[in-house]
GROMACS .gro file of C-alpha atoms in nm:
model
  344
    1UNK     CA    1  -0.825   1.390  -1.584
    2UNK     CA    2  -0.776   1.721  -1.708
    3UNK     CA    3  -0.723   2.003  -1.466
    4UNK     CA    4  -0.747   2.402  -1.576
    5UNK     CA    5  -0.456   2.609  -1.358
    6UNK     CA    6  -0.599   2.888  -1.188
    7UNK     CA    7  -0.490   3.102  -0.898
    8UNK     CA    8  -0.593   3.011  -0.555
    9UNK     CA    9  -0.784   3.303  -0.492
   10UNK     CA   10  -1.008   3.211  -0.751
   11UNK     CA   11  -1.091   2.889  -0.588
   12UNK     CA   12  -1.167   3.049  -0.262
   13UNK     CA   13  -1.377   3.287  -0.373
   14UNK     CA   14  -1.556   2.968  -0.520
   15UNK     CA   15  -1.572   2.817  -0.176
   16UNK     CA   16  -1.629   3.092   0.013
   17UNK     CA   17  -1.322   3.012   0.203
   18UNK     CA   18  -1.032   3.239   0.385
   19UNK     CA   19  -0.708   3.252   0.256
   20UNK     CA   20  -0.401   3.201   0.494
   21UNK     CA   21  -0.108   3.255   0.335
   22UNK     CA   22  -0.013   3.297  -0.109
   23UNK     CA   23  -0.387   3.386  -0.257
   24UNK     CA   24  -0.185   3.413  -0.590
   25UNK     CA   25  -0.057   3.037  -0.566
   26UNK     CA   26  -0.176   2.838  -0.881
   27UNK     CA   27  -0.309   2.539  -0.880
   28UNK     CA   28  -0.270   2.305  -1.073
   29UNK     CA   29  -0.329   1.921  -0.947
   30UNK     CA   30  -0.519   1.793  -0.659
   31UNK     CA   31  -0.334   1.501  -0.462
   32UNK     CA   32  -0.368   1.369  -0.105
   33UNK     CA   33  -0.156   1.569   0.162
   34UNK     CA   34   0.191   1.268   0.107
   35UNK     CA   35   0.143   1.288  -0.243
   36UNK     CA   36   0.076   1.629  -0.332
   37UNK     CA   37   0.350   1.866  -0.520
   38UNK     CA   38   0.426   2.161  -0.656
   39UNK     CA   39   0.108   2.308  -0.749
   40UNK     CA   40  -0.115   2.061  -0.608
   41UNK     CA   41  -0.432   2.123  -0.373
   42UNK     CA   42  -0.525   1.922  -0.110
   43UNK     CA   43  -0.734   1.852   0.225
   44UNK     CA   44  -0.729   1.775   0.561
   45UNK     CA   45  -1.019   1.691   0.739
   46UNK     CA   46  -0.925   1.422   0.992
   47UNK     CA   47  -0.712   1.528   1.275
   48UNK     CA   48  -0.519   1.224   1.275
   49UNK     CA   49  -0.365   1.318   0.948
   50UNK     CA   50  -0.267   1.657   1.087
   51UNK     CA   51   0.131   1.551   1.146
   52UNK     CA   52   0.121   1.541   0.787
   53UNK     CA   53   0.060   1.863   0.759
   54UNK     CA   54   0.429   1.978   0.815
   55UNK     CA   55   0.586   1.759   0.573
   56UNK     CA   56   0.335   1.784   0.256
   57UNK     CA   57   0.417   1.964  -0.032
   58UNK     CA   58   0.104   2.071  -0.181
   59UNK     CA   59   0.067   2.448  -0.299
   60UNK     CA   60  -0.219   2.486  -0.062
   61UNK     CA   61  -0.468   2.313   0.197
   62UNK     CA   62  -0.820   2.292   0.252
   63UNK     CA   63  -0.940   2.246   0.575
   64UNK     CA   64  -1.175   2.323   0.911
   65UNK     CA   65  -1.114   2.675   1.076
   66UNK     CA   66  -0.951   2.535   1.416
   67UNK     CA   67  -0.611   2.354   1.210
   68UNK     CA   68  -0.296   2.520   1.373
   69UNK     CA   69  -0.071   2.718   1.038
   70UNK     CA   70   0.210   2.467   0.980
   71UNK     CA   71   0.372   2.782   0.723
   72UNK     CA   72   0.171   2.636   0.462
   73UNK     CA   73  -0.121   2.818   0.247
   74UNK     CA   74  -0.466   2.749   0.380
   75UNK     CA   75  -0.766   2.764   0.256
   76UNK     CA   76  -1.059   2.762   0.589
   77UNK     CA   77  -1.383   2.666   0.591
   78UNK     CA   78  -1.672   2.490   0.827
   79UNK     CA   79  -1.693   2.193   0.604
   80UNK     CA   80  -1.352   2.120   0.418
   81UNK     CA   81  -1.444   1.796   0.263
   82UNK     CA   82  -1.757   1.924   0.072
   83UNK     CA   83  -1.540   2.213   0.012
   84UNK     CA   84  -1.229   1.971  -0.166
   85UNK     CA   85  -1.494   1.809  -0.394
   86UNK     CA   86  -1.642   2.164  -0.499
   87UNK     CA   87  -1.242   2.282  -0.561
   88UNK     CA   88  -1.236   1.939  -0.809
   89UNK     CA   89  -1.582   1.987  -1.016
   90UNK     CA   90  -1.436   2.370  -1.039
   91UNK     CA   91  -1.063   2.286  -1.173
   92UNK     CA   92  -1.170   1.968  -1.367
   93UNK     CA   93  -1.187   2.021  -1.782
   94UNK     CA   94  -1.515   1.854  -1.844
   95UNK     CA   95  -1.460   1.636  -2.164
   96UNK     CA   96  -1.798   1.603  -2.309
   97UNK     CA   97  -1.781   1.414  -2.699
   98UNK     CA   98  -1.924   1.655  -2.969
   99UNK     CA   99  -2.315   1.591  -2.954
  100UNK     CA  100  -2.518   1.410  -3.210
  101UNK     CA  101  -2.554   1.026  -3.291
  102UNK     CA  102  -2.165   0.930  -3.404
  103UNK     CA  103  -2.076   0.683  -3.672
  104UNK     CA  104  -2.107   0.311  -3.528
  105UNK     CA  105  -2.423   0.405  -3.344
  106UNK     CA  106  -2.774   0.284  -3.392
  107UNK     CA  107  -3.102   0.504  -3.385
  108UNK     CA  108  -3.406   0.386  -3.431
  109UNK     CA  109  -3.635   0.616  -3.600
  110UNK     CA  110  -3.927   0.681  -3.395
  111UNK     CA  111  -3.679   0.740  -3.087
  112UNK     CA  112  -3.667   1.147  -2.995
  113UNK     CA  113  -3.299   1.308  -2.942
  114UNK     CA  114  -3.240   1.659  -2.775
  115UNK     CA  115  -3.048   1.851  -3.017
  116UNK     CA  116  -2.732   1.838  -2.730
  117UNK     CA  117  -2.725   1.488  -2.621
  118UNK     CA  118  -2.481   1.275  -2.782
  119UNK     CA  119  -2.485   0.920  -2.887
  120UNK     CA  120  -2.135   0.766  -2.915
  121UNK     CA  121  -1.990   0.454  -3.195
  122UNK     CA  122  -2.141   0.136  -3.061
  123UNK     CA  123  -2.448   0.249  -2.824
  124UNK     CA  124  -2.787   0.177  -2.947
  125UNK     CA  125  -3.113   0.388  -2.849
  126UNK     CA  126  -3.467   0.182  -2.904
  127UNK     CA  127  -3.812   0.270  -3.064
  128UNK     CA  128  -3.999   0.542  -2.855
  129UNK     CA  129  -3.716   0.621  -2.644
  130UNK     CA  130  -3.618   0.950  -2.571
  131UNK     CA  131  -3.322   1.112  -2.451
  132UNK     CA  132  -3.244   1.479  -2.272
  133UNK     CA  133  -3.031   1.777  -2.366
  134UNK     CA  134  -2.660   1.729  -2.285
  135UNK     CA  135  -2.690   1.381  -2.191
  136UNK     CA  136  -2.457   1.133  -2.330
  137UNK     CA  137  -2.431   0.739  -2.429
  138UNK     CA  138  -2.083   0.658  -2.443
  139UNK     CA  139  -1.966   0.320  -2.645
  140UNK     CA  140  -2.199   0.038  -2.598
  141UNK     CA  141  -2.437   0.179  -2.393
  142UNK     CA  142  -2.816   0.054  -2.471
  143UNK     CA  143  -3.163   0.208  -2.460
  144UNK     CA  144  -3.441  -0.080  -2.515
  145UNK     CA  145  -3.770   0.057  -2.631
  146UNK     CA  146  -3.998   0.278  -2.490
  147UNK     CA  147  -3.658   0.410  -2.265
  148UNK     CA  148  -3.694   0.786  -2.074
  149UNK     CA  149  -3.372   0.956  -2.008
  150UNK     CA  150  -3.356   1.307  -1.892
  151UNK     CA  151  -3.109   1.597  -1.899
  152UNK     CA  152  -2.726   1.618  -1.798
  153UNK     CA  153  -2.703   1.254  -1.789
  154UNK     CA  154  -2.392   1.007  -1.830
  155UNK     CA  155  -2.456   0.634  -1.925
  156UNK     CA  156  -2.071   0.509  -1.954
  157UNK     CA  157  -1.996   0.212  -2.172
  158UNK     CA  158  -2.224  -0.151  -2.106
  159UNK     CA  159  -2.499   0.022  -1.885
  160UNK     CA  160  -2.823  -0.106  -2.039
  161UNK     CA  161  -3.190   0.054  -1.969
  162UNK     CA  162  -3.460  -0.168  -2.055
  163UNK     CA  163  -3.779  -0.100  -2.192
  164UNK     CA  164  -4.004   0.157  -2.008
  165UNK     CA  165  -3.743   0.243  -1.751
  166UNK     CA  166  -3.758   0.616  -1.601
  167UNK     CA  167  -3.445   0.856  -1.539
  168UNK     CA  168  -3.448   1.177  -1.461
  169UNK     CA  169  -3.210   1.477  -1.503
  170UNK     CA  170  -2.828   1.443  -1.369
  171UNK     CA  171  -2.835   1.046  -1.350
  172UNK     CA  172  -2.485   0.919  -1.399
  173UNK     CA  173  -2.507   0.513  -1.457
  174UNK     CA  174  -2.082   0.369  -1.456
  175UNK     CA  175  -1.972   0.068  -1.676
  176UNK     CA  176  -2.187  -0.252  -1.663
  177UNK     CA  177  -2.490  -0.126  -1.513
  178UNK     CA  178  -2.860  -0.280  -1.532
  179UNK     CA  179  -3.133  -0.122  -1.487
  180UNK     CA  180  -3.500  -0.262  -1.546
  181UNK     CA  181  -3.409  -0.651  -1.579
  182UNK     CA  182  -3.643  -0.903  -1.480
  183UNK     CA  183  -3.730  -0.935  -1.120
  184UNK     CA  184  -3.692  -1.310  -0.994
  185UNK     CA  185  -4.035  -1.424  -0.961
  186UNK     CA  186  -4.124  -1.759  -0.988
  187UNK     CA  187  -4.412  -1.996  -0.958
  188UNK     CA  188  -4.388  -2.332  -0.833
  189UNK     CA  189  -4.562  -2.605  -1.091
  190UNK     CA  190  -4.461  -2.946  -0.954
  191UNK     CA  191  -4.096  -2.927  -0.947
  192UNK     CA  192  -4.084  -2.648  -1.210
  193UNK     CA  193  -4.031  -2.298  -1.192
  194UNK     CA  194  -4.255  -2.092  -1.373
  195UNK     CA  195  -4.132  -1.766  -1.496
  196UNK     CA  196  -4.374  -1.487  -1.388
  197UNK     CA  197  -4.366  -1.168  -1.651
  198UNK     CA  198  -4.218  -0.881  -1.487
  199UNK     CA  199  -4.468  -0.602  -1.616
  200UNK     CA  200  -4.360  -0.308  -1.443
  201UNK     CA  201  -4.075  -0.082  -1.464
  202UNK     CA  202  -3.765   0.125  -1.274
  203UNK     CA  203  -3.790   0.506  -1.205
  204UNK     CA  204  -3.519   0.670  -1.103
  205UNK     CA  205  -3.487   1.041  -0.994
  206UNK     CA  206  -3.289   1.289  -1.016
  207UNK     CA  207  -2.923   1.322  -0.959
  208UNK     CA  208  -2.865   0.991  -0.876
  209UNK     CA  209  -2.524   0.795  -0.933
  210UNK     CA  210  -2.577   0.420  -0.975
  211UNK     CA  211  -2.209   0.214  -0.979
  212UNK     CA  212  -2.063  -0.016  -1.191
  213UNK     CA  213  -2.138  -0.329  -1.221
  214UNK     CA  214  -2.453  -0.271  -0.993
  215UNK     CA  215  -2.855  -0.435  -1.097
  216UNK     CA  216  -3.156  -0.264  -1.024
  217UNK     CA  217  -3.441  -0.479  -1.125
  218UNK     CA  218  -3.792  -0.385  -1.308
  219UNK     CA  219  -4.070  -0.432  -1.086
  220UNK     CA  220  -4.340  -0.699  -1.178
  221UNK     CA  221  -4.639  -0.483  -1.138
  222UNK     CA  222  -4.550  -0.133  -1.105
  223UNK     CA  223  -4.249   0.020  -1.041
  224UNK     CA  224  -3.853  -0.009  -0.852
  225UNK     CA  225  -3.775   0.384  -0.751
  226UNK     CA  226  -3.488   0.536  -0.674
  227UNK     CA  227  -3.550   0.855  -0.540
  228UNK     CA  228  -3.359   1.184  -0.592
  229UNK     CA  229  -3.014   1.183  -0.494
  230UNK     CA  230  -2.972   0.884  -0.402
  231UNK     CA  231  -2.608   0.731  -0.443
  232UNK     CA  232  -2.521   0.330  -0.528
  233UNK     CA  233  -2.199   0.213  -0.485
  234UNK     CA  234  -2.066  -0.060  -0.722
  235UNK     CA  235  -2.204  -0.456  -0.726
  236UNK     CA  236  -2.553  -0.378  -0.514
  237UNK     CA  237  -2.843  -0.582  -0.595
  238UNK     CA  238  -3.136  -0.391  -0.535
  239UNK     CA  239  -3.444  -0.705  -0.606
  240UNK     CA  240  -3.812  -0.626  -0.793
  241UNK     CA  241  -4.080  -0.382  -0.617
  242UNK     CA  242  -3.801  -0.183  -0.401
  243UNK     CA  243  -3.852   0.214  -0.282
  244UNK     CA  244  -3.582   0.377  -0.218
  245UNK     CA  245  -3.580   0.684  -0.048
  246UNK     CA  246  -3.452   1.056  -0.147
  247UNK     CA  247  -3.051   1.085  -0.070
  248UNK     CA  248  -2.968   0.753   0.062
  249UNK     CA  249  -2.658   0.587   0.056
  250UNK     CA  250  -2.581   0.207  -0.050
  251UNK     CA  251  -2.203   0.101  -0.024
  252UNK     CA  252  -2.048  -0.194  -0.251
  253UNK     CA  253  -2.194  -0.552  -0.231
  254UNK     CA  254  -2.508  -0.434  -0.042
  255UNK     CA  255  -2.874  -0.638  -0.149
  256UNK     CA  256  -3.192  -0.572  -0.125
  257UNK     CA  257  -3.504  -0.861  -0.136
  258UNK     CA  258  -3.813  -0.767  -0.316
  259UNK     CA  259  -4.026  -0.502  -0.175
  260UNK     CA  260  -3.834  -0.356   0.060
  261UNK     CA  261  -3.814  -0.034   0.162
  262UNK     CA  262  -3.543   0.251   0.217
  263UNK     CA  263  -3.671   0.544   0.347
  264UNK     CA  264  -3.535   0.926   0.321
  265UNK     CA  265  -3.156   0.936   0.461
  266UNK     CA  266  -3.092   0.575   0.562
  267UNK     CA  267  -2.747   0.450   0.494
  268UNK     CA  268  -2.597   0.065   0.450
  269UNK     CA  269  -2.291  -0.012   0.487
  270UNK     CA  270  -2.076  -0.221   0.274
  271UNK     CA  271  -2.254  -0.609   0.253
  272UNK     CA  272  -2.561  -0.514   0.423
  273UNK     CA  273  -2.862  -0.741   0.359
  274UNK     CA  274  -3.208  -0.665   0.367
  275UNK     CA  275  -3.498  -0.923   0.339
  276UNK     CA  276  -3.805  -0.876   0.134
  277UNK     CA  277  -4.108  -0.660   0.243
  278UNK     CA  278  -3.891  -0.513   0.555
  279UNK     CA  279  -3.828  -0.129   0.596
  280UNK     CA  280  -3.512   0.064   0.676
  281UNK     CA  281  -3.661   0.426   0.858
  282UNK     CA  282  -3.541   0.754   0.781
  283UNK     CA  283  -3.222   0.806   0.866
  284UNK     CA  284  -3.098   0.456   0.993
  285UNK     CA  285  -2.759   0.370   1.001
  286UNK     CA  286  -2.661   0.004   0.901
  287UNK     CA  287  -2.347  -0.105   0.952
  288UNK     CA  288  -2.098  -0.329   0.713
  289UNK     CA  289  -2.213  -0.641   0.664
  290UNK     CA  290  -2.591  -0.558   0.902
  291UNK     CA  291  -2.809  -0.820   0.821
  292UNK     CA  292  -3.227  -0.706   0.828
  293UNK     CA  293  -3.448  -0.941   0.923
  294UNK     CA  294  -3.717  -0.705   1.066
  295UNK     CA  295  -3.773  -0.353   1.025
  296UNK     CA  296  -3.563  -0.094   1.147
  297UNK     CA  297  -3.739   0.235   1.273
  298UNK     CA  298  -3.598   0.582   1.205
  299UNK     CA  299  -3.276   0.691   1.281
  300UNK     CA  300  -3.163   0.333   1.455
  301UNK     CA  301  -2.780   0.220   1.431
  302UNK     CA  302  -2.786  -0.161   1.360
  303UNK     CA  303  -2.501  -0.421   1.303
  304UNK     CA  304  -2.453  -0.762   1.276
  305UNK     CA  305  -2.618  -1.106   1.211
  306UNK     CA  306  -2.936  -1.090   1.263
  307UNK     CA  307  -2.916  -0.673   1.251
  308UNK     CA  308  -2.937  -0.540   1.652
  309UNK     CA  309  -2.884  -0.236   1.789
  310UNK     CA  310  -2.518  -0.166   1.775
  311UNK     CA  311  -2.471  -0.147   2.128
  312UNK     CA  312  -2.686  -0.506   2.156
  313UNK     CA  313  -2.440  -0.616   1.897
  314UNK     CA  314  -2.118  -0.521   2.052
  315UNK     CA  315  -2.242  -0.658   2.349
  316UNK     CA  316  -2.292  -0.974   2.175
  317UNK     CA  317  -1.944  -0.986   2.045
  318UNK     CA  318  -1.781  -0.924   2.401
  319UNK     CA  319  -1.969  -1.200   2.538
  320UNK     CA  320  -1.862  -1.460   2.244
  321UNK     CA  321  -1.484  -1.319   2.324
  322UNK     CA  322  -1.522  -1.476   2.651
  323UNK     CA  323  -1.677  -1.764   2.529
  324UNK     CA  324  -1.354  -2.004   2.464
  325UNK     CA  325  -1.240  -1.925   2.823
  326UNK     CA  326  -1.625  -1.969   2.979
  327UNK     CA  327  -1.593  -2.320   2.801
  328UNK     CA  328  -1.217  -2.375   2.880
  329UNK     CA  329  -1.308  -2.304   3.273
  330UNK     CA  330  -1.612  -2.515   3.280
  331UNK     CA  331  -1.402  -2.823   3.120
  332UNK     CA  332  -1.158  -2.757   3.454
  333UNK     CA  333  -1.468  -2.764   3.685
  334UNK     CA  334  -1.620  -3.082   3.530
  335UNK     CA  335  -1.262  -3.251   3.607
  336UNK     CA  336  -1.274  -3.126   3.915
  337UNK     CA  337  -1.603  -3.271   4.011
  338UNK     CA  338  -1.568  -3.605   3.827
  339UNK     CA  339  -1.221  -3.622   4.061
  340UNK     CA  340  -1.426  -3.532   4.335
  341UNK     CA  341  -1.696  -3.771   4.259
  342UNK     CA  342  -1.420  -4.041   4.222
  343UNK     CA  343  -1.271  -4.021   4.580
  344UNK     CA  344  -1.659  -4.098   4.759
   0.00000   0.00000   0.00000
């Protein structure tokens, strides 16, 4: 990645932080606080890192307005973290391609280009489809037919959007996505399966990050949504018929069965499972691994297998900790009673 020097003063003014210490400092790298150099920003957020502090060597610091000075530059603010990723979008080089459709890439004719989106060497764009201003298809990215992409988007290289799928403005889909592939519905003939068509389609909002490797199915009648700003972390399985919610989170290896629901906020944890037709409330919290067998309501904290609330489940694992010596002592007792039983 390309970073563009500038002074530190320029980044706080960005920030809206306070400057303690060099506000003419340049910057120019961003590495964690026992990696950074000469020139490098970085953050501290988590007061266990603080010892750290001392021995780094970045150029400056971003973080909360209660850290002790440790004769190092600091830049303070109320949320530090959210102010390190606003310090990266501002000193990264974006490196957009040139727009238009590049040599090696396919067109069809009736599809619609904005006059700024770009179609790299090896990425294909259906009949009908259309595609936003500024929005790019890098090499081997695919458009089926009938395909709606919006403005400001990034499709990186094997994401694949099948026909009649929906995305809206500021959708960034890594390597290897799929969105809009058949739904696994079946009816049972006999012992055969019989494929049922997957008619509908997958809408997905706006500002919305989808990661690699991840499969969002088409519905069979109507549509999978994803609402705005929702974020997908890499290998999630999200089934046919699924609403998701604006702004929720879904870490790596997560699932979703058909119809379910995520509403507004919720997040799962890495591995979390979800069973068909069940809803996740606003704002519920679902730990690694949680798996859903009934609803959650609104703004619950679940865990384990079957999902309880987390205090139910750590309770749960306490009382399994004691199981081996609950079993161990009632072996001794038995002995002790079949001796007993033996001297009558």
């Amino acid at each position: 990645m390309n970073i563009k020097p500038m002074p530190l003063r320029a980044v706080a003014e960005h920030l809206g932080a306070d400057i303690e210490g060099n506000a003419e400092q340049e910057i120019s790298g961003a590495a964690s606080l026992d990696e950074a150099g000469a020139g490098d920003l970085s953050f501290l957020t988590n007061p266990r890192y603080a010892e750290q502090l001392a021995g780094t060597r970045a150029a400056a610091v971003v973080t909360d307005r209660e850290q002790a000075a440790q004769g190092i530059t600091l830049l303070r603010m109320d949320n530090p973290y959210l102010g390190f990723a606003r310090a990266l979008t501002l000193l990264l080089e974006k490196e957009r391609p040139v727009p238009g459709v590049h040599k090696g890439a396919h067109v069809e004719p009736s599809a619609k280009l904005a006059e700024g989106a770009t179609v790299m060497a090896g990425a294909y764009v259906g009949a009908q489809s259309v595609l936003g201003d500024n929005t790019v298809l890098y090499p081997g990215a695919v458009l089926m037919e009938r395909v709606r992409i919006g403005a400001h988007c990034l499709l990186y290289p094997g994401a694949v959007v099948r026909e009649d799928c929906v995305l809206g403005d500021r959708v960034i889909l890594n390597p290897n996505v799929s969105i809009g592939g058949d739904g696994f519905g079946f009816a049972q003939h006999g012992a055969a399966h019989v494929k049922i068509p997957q008619i509908g389609n997958v809408v997905i909002g706006d500002d919305v990050e989808v990661g690699a490797g991840t499969c969002i199915d088409r519905a069979a009648l109507g549509s999978t949504v994803v609402g705005n700003g929702s974020k997908i972390d890499n290998q999630v399985m999200i089934a046919h018929g699924c609403k998701i919610g604006e702004n929720v989170i879904i870490v790596a290896q997560s699932g979703l069965a058909g119809s379910a629901t995520i509403e507004q906020g919720a997040t799962l944890g890495a591995r979390a499972g979800v069973l068909g037709h069940l809803t996740v409330g606003a704002g519920a919290l679902l730990y690694s691994r949680a798996h859903v067998t009934k609803s959650v309501p609104a703004g619950a904290v679940v865990s384990g297998n079957p999902a309880r609330t987390h205090k139910e489940d750590l309770k749960q694992a306490a009382l399994l900790g004691r199981m081996e010596k609950l079993l161990k002592r009632v072996d001794e007792l038995e002995k002790q009673v079949a001796g007993l039983q033996g001297e009558e």
